JSON list of C-alpha atoms in Angstrom, two decimals:
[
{"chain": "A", "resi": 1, "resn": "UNK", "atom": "CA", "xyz": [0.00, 0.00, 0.00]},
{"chain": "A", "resi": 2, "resn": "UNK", "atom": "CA", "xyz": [1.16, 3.44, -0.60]},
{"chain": "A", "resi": 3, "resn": "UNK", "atom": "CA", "xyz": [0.16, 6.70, 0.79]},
{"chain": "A", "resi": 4, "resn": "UNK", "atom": "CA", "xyz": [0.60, 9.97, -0.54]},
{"chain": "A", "resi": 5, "resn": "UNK", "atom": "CA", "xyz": [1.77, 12.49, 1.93]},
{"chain": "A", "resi": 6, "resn": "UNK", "atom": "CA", "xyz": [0.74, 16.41, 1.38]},
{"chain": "A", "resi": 7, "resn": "UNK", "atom": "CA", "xyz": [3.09, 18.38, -0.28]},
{"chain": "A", "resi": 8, "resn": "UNK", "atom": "CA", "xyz": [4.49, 21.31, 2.15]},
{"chain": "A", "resi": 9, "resn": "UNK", "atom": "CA", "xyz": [5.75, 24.61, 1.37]},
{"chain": "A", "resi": 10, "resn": "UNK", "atom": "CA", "xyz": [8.39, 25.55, 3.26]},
{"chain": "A", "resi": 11, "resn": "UNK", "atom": "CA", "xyz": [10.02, 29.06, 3.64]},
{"chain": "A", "resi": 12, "resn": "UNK", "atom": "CA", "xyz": [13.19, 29.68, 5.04]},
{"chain": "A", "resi": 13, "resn": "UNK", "atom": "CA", "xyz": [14.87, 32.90, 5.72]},
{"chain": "A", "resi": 14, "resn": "UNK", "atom": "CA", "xyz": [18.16, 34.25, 7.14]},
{"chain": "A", "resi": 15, "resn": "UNK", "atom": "CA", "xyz": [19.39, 37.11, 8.96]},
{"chain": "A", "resi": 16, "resn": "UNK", "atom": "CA", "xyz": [23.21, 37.81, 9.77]},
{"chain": "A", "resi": 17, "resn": "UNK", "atom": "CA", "xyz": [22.90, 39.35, 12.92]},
{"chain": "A", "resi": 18, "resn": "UNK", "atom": "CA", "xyz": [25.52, 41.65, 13.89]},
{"chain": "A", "resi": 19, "resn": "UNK", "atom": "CA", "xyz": [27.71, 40.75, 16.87]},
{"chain": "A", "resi": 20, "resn": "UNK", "atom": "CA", "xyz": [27.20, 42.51, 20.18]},
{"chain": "A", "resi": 21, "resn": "UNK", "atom": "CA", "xyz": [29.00, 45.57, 20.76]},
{"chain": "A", "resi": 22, "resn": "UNK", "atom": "CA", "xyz": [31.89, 44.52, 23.26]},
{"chain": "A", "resi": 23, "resn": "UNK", "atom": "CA", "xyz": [32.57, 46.78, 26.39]},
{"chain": "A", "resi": 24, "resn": "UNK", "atom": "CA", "xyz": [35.72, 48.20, 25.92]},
{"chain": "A", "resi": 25, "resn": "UNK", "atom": "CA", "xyz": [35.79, 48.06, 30.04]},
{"chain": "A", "resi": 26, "resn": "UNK", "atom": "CA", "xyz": [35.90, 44.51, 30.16]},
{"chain": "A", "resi": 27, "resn": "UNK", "atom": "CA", "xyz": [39.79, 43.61, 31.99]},
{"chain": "A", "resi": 28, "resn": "UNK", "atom": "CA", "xyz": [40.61, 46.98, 32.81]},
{"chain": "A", "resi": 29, "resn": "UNK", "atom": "CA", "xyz": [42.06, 48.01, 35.80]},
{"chain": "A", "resi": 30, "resn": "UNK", "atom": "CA", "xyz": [40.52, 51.40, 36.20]},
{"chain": "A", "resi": 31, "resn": "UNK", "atom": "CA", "xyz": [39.69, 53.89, 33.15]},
{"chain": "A", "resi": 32, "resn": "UNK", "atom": "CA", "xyz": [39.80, 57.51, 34.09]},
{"chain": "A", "resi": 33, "resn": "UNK", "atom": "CA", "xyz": [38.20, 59.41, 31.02]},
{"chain": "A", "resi": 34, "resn": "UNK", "atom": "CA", "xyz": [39.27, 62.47, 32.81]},
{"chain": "A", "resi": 35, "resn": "UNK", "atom": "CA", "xyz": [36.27, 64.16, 31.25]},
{"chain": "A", "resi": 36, "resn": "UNK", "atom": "CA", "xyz": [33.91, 65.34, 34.16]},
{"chain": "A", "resi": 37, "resn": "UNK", "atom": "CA", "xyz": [33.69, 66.23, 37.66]},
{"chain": "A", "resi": 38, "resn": "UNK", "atom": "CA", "xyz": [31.12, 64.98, 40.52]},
{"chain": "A", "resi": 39, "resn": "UNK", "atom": "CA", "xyz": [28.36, 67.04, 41.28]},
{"chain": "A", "resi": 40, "resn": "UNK", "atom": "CA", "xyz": [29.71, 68.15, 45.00]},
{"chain": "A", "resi": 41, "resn": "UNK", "atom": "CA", "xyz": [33.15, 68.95, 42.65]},
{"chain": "A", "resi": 42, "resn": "UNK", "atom": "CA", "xyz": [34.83, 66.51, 44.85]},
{"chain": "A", "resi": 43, "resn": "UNK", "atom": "CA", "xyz": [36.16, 63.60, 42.22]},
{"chain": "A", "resi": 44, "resn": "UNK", "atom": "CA", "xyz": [35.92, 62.19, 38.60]},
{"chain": "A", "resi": 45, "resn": "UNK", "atom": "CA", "xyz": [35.12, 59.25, 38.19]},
{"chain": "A", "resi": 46, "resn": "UNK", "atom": "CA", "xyz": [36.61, 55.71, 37.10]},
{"chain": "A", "resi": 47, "resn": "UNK", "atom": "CA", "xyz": [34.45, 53.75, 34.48]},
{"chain": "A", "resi": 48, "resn": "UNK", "atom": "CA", "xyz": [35.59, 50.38, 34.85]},
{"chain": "A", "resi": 49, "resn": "UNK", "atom": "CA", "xyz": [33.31, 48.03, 36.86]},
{"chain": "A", "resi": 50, "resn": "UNK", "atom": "CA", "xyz": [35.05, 48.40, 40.71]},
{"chain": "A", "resi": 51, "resn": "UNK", "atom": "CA", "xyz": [34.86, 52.36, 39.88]},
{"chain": "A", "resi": 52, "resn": "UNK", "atom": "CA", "xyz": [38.07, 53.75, 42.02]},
{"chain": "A", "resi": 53, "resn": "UNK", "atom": "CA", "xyz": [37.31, 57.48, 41.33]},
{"chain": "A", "resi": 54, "resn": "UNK", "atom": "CA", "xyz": [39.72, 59.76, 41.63]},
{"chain": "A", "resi": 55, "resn": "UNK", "atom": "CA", "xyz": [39.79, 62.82, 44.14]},
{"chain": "A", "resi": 56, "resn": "UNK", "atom": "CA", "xyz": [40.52, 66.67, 42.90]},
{"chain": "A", "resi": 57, "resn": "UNK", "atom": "CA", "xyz": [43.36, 68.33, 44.70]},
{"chain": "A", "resi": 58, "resn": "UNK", "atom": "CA", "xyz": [43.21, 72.18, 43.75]},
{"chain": "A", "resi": 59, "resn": "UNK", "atom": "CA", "xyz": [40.63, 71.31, 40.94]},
{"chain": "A", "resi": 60, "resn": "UNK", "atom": "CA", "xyz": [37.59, 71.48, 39.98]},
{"chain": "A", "resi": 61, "resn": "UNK", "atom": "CA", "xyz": [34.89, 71.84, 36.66]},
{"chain": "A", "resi": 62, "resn": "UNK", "atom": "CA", "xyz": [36.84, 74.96, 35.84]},
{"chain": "A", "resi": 63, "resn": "UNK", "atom": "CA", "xyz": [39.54, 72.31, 34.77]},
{"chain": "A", "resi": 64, "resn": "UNK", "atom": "CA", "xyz": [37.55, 70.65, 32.29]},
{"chain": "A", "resi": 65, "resn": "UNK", "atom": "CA", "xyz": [38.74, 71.55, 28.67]},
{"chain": "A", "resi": 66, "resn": "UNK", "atom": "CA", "xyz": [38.57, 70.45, 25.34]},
{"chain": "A", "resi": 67, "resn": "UNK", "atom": "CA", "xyz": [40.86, 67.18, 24.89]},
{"chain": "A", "resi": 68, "resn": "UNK", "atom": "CA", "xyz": [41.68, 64.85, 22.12]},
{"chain": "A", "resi": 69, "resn": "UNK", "atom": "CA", "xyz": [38.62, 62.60, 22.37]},
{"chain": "A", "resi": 70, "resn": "UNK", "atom": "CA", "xyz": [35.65, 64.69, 23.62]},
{"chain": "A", "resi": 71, "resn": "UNK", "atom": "CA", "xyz": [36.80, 66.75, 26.93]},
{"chain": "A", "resi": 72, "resn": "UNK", "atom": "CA", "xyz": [40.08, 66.04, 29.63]},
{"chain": "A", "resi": 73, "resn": "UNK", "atom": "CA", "xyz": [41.55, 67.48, 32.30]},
{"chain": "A", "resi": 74, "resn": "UNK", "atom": "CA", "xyz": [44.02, 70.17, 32.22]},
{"chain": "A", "resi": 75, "resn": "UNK", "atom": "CA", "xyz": [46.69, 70.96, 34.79]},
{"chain": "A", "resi": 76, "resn": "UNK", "atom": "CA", "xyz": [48.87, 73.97, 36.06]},
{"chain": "A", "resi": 77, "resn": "UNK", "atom": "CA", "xyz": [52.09, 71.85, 36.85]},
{"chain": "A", "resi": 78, "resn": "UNK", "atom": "CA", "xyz": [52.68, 72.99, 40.30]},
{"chain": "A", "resi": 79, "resn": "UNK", "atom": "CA", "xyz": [49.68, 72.58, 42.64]},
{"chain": "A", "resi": 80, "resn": "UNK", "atom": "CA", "xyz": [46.68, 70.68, 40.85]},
{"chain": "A", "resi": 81, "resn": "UNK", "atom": "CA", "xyz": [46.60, 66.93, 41.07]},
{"chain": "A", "resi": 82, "resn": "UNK", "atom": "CA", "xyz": [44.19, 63.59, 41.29]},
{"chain": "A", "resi": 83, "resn": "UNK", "atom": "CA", "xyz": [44.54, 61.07, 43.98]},
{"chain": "A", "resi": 84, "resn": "UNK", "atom": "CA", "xyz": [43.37, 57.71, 44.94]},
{"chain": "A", "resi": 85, "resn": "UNK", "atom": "CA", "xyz": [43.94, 55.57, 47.90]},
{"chain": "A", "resi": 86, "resn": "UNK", "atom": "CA", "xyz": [44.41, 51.81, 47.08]},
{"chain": "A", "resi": 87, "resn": "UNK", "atom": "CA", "xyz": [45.22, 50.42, 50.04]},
{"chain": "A", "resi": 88, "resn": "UNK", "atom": "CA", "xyz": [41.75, 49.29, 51.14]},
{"chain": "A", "resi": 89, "resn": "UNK", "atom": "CA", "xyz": [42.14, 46.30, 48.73]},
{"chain": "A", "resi": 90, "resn": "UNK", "atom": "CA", "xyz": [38.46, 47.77, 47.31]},
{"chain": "A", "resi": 91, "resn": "UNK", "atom": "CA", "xyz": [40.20, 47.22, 43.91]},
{"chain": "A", "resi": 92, "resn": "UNK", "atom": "CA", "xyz": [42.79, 44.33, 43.90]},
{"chain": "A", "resi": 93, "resn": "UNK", "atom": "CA", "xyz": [44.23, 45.46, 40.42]},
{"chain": "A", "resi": 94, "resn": "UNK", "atom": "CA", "xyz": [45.79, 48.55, 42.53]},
{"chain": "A", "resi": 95, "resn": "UNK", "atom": "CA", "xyz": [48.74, 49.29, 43.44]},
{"chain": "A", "resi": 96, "resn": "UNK", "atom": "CA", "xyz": [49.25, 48.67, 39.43]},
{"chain": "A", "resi": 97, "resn": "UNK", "atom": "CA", "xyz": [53.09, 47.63, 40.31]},
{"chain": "A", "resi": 98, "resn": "UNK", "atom": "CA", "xyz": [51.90, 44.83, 42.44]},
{"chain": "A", "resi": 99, "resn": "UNK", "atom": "CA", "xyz": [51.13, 43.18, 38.98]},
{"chain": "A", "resi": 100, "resn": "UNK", "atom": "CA", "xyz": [54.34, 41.31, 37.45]},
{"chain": "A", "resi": 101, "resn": "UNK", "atom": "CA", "xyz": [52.35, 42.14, 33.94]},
{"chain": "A", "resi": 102, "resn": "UNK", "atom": "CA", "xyz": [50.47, 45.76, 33.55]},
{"chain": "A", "resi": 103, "resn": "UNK", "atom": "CA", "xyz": [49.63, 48.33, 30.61]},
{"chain": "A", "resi": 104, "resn": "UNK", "atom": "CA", "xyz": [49.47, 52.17, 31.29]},
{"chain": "A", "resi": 105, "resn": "UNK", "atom": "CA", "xyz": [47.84, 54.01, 28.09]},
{"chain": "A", "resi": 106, "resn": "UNK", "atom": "CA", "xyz": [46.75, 57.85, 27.85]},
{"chain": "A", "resi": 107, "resn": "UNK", "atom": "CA", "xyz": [46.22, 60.74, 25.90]},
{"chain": "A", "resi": 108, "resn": "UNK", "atom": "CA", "xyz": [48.78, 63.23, 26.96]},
{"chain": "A", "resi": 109, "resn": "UNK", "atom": "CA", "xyz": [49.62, 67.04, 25.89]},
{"chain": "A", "resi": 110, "resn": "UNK", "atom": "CA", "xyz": [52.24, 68.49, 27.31]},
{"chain": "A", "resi": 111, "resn": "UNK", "atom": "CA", "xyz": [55.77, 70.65, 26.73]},
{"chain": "A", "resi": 112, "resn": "UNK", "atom": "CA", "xyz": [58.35, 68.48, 28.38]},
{"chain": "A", "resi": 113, "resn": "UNK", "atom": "CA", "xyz": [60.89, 70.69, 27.33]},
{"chain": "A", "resi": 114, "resn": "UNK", "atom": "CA", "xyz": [59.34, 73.44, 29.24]},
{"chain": "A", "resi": 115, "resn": "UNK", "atom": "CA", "xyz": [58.84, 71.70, 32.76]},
{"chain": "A", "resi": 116, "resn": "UNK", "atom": "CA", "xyz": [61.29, 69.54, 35.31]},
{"chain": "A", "resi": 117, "resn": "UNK", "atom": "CA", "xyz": [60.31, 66.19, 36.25]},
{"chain": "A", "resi": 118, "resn": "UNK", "atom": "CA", "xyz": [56.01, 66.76, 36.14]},
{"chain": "A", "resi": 119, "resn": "UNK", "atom": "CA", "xyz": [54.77, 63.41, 36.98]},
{"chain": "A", "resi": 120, "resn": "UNK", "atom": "CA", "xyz": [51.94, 62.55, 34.87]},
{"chain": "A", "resi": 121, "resn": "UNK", "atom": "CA", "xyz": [51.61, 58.84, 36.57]},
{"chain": "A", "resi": 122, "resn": "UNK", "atom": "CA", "xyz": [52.41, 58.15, 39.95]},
{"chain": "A", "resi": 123, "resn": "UNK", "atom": "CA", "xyz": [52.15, 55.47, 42.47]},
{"chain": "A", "resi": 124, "resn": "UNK", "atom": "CA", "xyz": [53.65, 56.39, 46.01]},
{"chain": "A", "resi": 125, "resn": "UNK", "atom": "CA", "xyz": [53.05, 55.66, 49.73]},
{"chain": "A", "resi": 126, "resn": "UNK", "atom": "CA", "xyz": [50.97, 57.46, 52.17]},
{"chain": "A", "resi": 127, "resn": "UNK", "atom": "CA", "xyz": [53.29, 56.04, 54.94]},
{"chain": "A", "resi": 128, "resn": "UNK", "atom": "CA", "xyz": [56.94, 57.46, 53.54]},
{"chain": "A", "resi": 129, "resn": "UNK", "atom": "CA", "xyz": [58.10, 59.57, 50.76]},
{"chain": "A", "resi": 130, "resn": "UNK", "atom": "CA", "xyz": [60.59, 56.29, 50.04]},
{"chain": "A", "resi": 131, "resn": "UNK", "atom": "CA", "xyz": [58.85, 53.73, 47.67]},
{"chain": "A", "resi": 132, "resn": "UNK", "atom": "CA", "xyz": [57.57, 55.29, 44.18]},
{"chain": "A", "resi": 133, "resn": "UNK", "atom": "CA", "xyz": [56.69, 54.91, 40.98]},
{"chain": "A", "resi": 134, "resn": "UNK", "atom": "CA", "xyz": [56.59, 57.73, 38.21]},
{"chain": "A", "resi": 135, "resn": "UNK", "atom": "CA", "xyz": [56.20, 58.43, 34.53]},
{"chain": "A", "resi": 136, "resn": "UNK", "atom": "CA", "xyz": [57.10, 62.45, 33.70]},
{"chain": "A", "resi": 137, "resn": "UNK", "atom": "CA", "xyz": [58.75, 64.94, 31.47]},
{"chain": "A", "resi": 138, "resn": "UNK", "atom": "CA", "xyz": [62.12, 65.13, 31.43]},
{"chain": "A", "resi": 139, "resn": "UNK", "atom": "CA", "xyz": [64.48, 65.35, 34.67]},
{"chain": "A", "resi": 140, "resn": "UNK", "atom": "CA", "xyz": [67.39, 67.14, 33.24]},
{"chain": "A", "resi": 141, "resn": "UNK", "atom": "CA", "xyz": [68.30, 70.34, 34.66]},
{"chain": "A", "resi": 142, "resn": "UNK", "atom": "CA", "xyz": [69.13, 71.63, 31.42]},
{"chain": "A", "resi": 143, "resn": "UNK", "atom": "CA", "xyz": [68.94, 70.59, 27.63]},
{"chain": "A", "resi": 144, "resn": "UNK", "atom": "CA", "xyz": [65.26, 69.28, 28.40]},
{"chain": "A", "resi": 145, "resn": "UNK", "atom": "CA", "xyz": [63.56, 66.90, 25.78]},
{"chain": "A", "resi": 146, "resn": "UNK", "atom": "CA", "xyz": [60.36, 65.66, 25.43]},
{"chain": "A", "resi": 147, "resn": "UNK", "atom": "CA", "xyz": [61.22, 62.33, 26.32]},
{"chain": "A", "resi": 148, "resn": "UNK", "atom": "CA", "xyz": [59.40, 59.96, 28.90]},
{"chain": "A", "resi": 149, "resn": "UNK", "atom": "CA", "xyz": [61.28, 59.55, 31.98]},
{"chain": "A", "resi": 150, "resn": "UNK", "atom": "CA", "xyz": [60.82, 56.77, 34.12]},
{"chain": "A", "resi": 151, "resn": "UNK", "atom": "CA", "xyz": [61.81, 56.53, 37.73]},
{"chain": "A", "resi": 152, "resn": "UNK", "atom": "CA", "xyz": [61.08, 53.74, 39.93]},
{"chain": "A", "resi": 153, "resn": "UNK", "atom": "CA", "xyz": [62.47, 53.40, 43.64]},
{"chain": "A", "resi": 154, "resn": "UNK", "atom": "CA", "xyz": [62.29, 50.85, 46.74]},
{"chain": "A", "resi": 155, "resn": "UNK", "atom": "CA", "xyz": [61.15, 50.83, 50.11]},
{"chain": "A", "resi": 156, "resn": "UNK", "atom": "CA", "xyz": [64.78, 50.67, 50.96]},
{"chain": "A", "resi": 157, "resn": "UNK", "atom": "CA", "xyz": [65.46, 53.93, 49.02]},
{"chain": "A", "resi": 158, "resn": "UNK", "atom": "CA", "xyz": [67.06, 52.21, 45.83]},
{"chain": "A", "resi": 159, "resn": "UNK", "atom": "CA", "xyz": [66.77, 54.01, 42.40]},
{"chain": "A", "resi": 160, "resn": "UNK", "atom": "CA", "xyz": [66.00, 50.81, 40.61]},
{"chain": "A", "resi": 161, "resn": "UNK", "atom": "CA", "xyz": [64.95, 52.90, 37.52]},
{"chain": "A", "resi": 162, "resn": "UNK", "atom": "CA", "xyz": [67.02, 56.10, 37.70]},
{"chain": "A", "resi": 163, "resn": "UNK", "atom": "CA", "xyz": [65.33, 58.40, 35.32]},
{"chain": "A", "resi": 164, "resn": "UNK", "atom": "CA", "xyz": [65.34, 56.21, 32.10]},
{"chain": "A", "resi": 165, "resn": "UNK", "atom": "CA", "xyz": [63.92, 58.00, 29.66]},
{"chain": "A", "resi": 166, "resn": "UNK", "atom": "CA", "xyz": [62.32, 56.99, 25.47]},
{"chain": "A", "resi": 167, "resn": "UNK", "atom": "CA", "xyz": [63.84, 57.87, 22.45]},
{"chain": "A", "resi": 168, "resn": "UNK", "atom": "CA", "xyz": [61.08, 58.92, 20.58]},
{"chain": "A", "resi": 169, "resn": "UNK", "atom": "CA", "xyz": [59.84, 62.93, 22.33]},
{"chain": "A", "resi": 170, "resn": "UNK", "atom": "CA", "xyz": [56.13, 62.95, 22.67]},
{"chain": "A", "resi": 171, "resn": "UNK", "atom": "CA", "xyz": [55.88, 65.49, 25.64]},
{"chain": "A", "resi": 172, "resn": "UNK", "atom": "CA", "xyz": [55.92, 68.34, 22.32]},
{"chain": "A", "resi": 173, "resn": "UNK", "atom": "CA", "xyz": [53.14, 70.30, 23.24]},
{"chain": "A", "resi": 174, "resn": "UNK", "atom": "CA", "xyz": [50.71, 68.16, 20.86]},
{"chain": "A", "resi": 175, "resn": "UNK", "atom": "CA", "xyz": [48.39, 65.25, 21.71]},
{"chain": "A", "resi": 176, "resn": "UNK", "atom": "CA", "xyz": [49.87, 62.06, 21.28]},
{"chain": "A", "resi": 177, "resn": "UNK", "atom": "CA", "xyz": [48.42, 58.76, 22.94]},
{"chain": "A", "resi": 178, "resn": "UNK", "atom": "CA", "xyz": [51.46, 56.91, 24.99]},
{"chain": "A", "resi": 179, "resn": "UNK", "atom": "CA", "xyz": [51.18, 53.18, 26.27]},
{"chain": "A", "resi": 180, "resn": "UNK", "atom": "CA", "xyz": [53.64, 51.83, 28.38]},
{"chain": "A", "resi": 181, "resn": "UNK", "atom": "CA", "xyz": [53.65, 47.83, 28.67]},
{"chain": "A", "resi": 182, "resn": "UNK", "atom": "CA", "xyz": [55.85, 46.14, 31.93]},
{"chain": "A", "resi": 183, "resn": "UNK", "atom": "CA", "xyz": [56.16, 42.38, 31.08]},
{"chain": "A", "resi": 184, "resn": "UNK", "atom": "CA", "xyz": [58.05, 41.34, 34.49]},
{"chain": "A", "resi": 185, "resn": "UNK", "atom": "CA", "xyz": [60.82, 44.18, 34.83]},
{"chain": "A", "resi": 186, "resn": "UNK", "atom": "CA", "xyz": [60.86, 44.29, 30.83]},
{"chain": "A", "resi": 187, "resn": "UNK", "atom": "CA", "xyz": [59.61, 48.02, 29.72]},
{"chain": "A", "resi": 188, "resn": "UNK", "atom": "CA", "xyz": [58.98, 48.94, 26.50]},
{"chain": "A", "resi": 189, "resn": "UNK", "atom": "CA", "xyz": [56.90, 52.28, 25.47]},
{"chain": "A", "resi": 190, "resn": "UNK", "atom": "CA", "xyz": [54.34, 52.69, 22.31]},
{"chain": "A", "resi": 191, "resn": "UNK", "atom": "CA", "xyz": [53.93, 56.16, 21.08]},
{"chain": "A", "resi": 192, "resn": "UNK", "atom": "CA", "xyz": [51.10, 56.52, 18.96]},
{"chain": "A", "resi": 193, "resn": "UNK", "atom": "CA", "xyz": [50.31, 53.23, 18.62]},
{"chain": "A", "resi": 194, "resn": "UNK", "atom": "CA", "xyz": [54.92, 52.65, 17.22]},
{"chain": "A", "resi": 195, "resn": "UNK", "atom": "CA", "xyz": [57.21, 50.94, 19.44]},
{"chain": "A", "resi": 196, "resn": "UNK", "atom": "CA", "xyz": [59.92, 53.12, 20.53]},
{"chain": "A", "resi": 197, "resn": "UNK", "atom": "CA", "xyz": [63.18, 52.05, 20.16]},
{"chain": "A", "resi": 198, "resn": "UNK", "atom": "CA", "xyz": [64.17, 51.98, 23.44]},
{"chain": "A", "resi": 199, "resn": "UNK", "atom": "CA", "xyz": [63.97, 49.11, 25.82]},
{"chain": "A", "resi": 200, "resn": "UNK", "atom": "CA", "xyz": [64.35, 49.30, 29.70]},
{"chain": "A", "resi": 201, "resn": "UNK", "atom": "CA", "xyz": [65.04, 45.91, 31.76]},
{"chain": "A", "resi": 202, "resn": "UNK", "atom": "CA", "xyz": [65.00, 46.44, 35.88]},
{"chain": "A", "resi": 203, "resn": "UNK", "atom": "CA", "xyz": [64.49, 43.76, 38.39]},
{"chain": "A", "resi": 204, "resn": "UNK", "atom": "CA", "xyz": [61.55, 44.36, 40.19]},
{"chain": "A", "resi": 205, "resn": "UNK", "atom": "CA", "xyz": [61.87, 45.77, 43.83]},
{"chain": "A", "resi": 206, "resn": "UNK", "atom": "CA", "xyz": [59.66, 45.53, 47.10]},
{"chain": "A", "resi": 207, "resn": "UNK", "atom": "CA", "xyz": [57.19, 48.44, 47.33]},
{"chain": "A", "resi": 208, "resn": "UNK", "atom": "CA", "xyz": [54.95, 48.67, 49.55]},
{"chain": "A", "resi": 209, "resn": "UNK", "atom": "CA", "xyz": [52.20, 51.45, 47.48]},
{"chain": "A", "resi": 210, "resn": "UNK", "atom": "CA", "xyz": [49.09, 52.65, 48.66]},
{"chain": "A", "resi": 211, "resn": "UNK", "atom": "CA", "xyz": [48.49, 56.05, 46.20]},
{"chain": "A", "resi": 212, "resn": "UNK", "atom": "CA", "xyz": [48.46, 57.05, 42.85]}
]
């Protein structure tokens, strides 16, 4: 016996969706847009998920400005900073050095010819002046560049880093976006996305951080 099934019409369509938007946010440390101010004029605030704002010293919305991506923060060199404390363990990416492996990336304009050893990145103790951390202009006396100088010390007061500074001079007074990648006491510096040609090497030494 045979039976004779129905035909059916079926209809099939496709749509390529588009993949979700990933959150730029996702692994980071902390990311400072530097691009507002609280309400009470008190911080600005950090975007990544465990939020560890920053707090104005000397600053407020008057110190909002145009930057190179929407607005940033702009400084006078000799009284105005931002501060956090990361020794409550609220975010356990902080102290950054604590981590053998770390990336430090910003926008940055700024004359390093024209100013001694500003600090534009800093990690430090609340406890002692000793142990530190810093990325600046130049430290020279004279005969300034616009080179990034690095200076690292211990808690036993050891220059481990004693102002090493790039090759390539992006502190020129123009925007340029700087990353700075420490693989284990291996330094190397991008500068606009290029890898500069110079290379530090230090051995990591004990700090005991709680600020940047």
């Amino acid at each position: 016996m045979m039976k004779t099934l129905p035909a059916h019409l079926l209809a099939f369509s496709a749509m390529l969706l588009p993949a979700p938007a990933q959150d730029i946010r996702a692994g980071l440390v902390s990311y400072w847009p530097l691009d507002e101010v609280s309400v009470d004029g008190l911080t600005t605030p950090d975007k990544a998920p465990l939020h560890t704002d920053l707090t104005l010293l000397n600053m407020s919305a008057a110190n909002v400005v145009t930057g190179m991506r929407g607005n940033g923060m702009s400084f006078d060199g000799a009284s105005q900073l931002m501060f956090a404390d990361t020794s409550t363990g609220a975010n356990p990416g902080l102290p950054l050095q604590n981590n053998v492996r770390k990336t430090i990336c910003l926008w940055i304009k700024a004359d390093g010819s024209a100013q001694q050893d500003k600090r534009f990145f800093a990690e430090a103790s609340m406890a002692t002046n000793t142990p530190m951390f810093n990325m600046g202009t130049d430290s020279a006396a004279s005969g300034r560049t616009g080179k990034i100088d690095i200076y690292v010390r211990s808690d036993a007061n050891a220059a481990t880093v004693n102002h090493a500074k790039s090759v390539g001079t992006p502190l020129d007074n123009t925007w340029h976006h700087l990353a700075l990648t420490d693989d284990n006491g291996v330094v190397r510096y991008y500068i606009d996305g290029v890898l500069d040609a110079a290379v530090l090497t230090y051995t990591r030494p004990v700090m005991t951080l709680s600020t940047l």
